[in-house]
Structures are given as structure tokens and as C-alpha cells.
Short mmCIF file of C-alpha atoms in Angstrom, two decimals:
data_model
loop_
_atom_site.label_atom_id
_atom_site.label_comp_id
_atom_site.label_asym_id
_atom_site.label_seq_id
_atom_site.Cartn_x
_atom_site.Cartn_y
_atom_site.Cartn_z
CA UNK A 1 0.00 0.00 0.00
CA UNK A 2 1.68 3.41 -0.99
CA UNK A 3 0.98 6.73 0.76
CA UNK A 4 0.03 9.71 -0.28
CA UNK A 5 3.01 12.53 0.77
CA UNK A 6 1.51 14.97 3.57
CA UNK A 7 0.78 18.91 1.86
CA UNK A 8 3.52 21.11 2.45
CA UNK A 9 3.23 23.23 5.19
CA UNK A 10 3.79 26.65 3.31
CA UNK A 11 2.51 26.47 -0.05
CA UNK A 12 3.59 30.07 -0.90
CA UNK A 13 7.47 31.10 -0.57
CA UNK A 14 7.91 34.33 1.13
CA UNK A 15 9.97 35.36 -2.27
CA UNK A 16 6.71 34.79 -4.29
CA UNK A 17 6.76 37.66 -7.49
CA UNK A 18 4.41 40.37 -6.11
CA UNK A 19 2.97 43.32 -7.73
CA UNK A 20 5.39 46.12 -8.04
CA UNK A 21 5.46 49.19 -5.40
CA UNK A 22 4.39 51.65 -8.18
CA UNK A 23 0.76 49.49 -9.58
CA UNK A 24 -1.43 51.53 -10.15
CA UNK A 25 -5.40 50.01 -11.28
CA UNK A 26 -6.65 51.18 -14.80
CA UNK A 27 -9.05 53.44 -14.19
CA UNK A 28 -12.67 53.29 -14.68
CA UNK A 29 -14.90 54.17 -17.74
CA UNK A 30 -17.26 56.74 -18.31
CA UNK A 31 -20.62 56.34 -17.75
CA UNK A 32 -22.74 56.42 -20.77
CA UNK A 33 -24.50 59.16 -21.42
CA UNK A 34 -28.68 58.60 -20.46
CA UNK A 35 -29.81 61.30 -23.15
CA UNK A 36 -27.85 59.87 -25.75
CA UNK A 37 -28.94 56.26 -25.16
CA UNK A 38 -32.58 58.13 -24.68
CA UNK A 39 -32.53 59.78 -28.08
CA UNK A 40 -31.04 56.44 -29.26
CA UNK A 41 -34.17 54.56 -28.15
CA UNK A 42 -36.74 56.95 -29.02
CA UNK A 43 -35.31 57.31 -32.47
CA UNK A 44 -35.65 53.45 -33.06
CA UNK A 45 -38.98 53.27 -31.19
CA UNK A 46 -40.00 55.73 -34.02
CA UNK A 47 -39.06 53.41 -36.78
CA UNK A 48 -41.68 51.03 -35.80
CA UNK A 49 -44.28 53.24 -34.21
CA UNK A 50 -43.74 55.66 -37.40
CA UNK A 51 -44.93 58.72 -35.52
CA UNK A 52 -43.17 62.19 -34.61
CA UNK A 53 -40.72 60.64 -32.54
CA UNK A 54 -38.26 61.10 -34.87
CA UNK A 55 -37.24 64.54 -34.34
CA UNK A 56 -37.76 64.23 -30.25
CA UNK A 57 -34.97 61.72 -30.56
CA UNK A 58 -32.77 63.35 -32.87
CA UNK A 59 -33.14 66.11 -30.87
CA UNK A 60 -32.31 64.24 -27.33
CA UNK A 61 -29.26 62.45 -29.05
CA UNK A 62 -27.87 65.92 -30.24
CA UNK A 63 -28.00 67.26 -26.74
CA UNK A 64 -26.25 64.05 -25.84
CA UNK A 65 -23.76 64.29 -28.59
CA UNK A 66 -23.09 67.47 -26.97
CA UNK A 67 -22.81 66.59 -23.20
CA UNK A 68 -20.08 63.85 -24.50
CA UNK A 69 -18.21 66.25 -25.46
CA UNK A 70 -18.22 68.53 -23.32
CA UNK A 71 -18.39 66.12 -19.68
CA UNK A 72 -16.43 63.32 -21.39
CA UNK A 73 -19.18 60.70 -21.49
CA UNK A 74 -19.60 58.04 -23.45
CA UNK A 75 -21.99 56.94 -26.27
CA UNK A 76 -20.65 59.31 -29.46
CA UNK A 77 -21.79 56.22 -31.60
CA UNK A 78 -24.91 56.03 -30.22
CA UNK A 79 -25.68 59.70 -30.32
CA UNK A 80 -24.95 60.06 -33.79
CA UNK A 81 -27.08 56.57 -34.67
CA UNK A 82 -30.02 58.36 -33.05
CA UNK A 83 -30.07 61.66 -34.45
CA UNK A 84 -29.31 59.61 -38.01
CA UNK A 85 -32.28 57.36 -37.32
CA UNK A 86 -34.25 60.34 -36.66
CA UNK A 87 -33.57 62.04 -38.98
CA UNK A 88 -34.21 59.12 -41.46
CA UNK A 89 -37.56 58.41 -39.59
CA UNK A 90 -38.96 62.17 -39.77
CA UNK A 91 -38.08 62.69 -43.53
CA UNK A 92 -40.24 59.15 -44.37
CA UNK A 93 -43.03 60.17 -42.41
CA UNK A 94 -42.94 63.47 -44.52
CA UNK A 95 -42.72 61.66 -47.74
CA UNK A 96 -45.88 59.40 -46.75
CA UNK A 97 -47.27 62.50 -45.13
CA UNK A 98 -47.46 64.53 -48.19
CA UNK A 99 -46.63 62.63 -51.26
CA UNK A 100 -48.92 59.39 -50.98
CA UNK A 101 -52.01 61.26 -48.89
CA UNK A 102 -51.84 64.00 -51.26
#
């Protein structure tokens, strides 16, 4: 019958490799931006709903695109998405508004 070796009894050397003196931890992200991610929404929401709320969210993702820049937020994709999208969605309600109910 063989026998298992006891553990040893310190499993760490005291001249483990540490973390230098001078770490120092990434630092965190911005937070997104909530009216840019708001005009993002409403912009889409629009698409499907085909209302007005194409210019509200253009409108809410331009003063996002704008508190990005200047608080340092993020969300410039986004912003720019939703004032794109509603943009997109308030020139097709026009065209169905006026050309095909005239």
C-alpha cells in the first residue's frame, strides 16, 4: 500500500513575485451618457411606431452628442445613430405625409 506525501506546510514562498510598489489600477470608464442612449431609443422606437418621434430623438441624441463632449461621457456612436435614425424616420413620415395622402 503506498501513501500519499503529507501537503507542504507553506505552499507560498515568502519570495513569491508580487505586484510592483508603483501598480497603479486602470481606471474606470465613463458612464454612458442617459440622453444619448434616450434619443437612441426613441429614435428606433419611431421606426416602428412611425410617428413624430423622430425629431424628439434626434433632438435628445444631439443634446447628448453634446454633453459627451463637453463632460467626457460616453456613447458618441450612439448619439450620432439616433439623431441619423431620426432624422431618417422624420423625412419618411414626410414623404408618406405629403406625397402618398396628397
Amino acid at each position: 500500500m503506498t501513501s500519499v506525501p503529507p501537503p507542504p506546510e507553506n505552499p507560498w514562498p515568502s519570495d513569491a513575485a508580487r505586484l510592483p510598489d508603483s501598480y497603479v489600477p486602470a481606471r474606470a470608464r465613463p458612464p454612458f451618457s442617459k440622453t444619448a442612449v434616450a434619443g437612441f431609443i426613441i429614435s428606433c422606437v419611431g421606426l416602428v411606431v412611425f410617428a413624430m418621434a423622430g425629431p424628439l430623438g434626434a433632438a435628445l441624441s444631439g443634446t447628448g452628442l453634446r454633453r459627451i463632449r463637453e463632460r467626457g461621457l460616453r456613447g458618441r456612436g450612439l448619439a450620432i445613430a439616433g439623431i441619423i435614425i431620426g432624422v431618417v424616420d422624420f423625412a419618411s413620415y414626410l414623404v408618406v405625409r405629403f406625397l402618398l395622402h396628397s
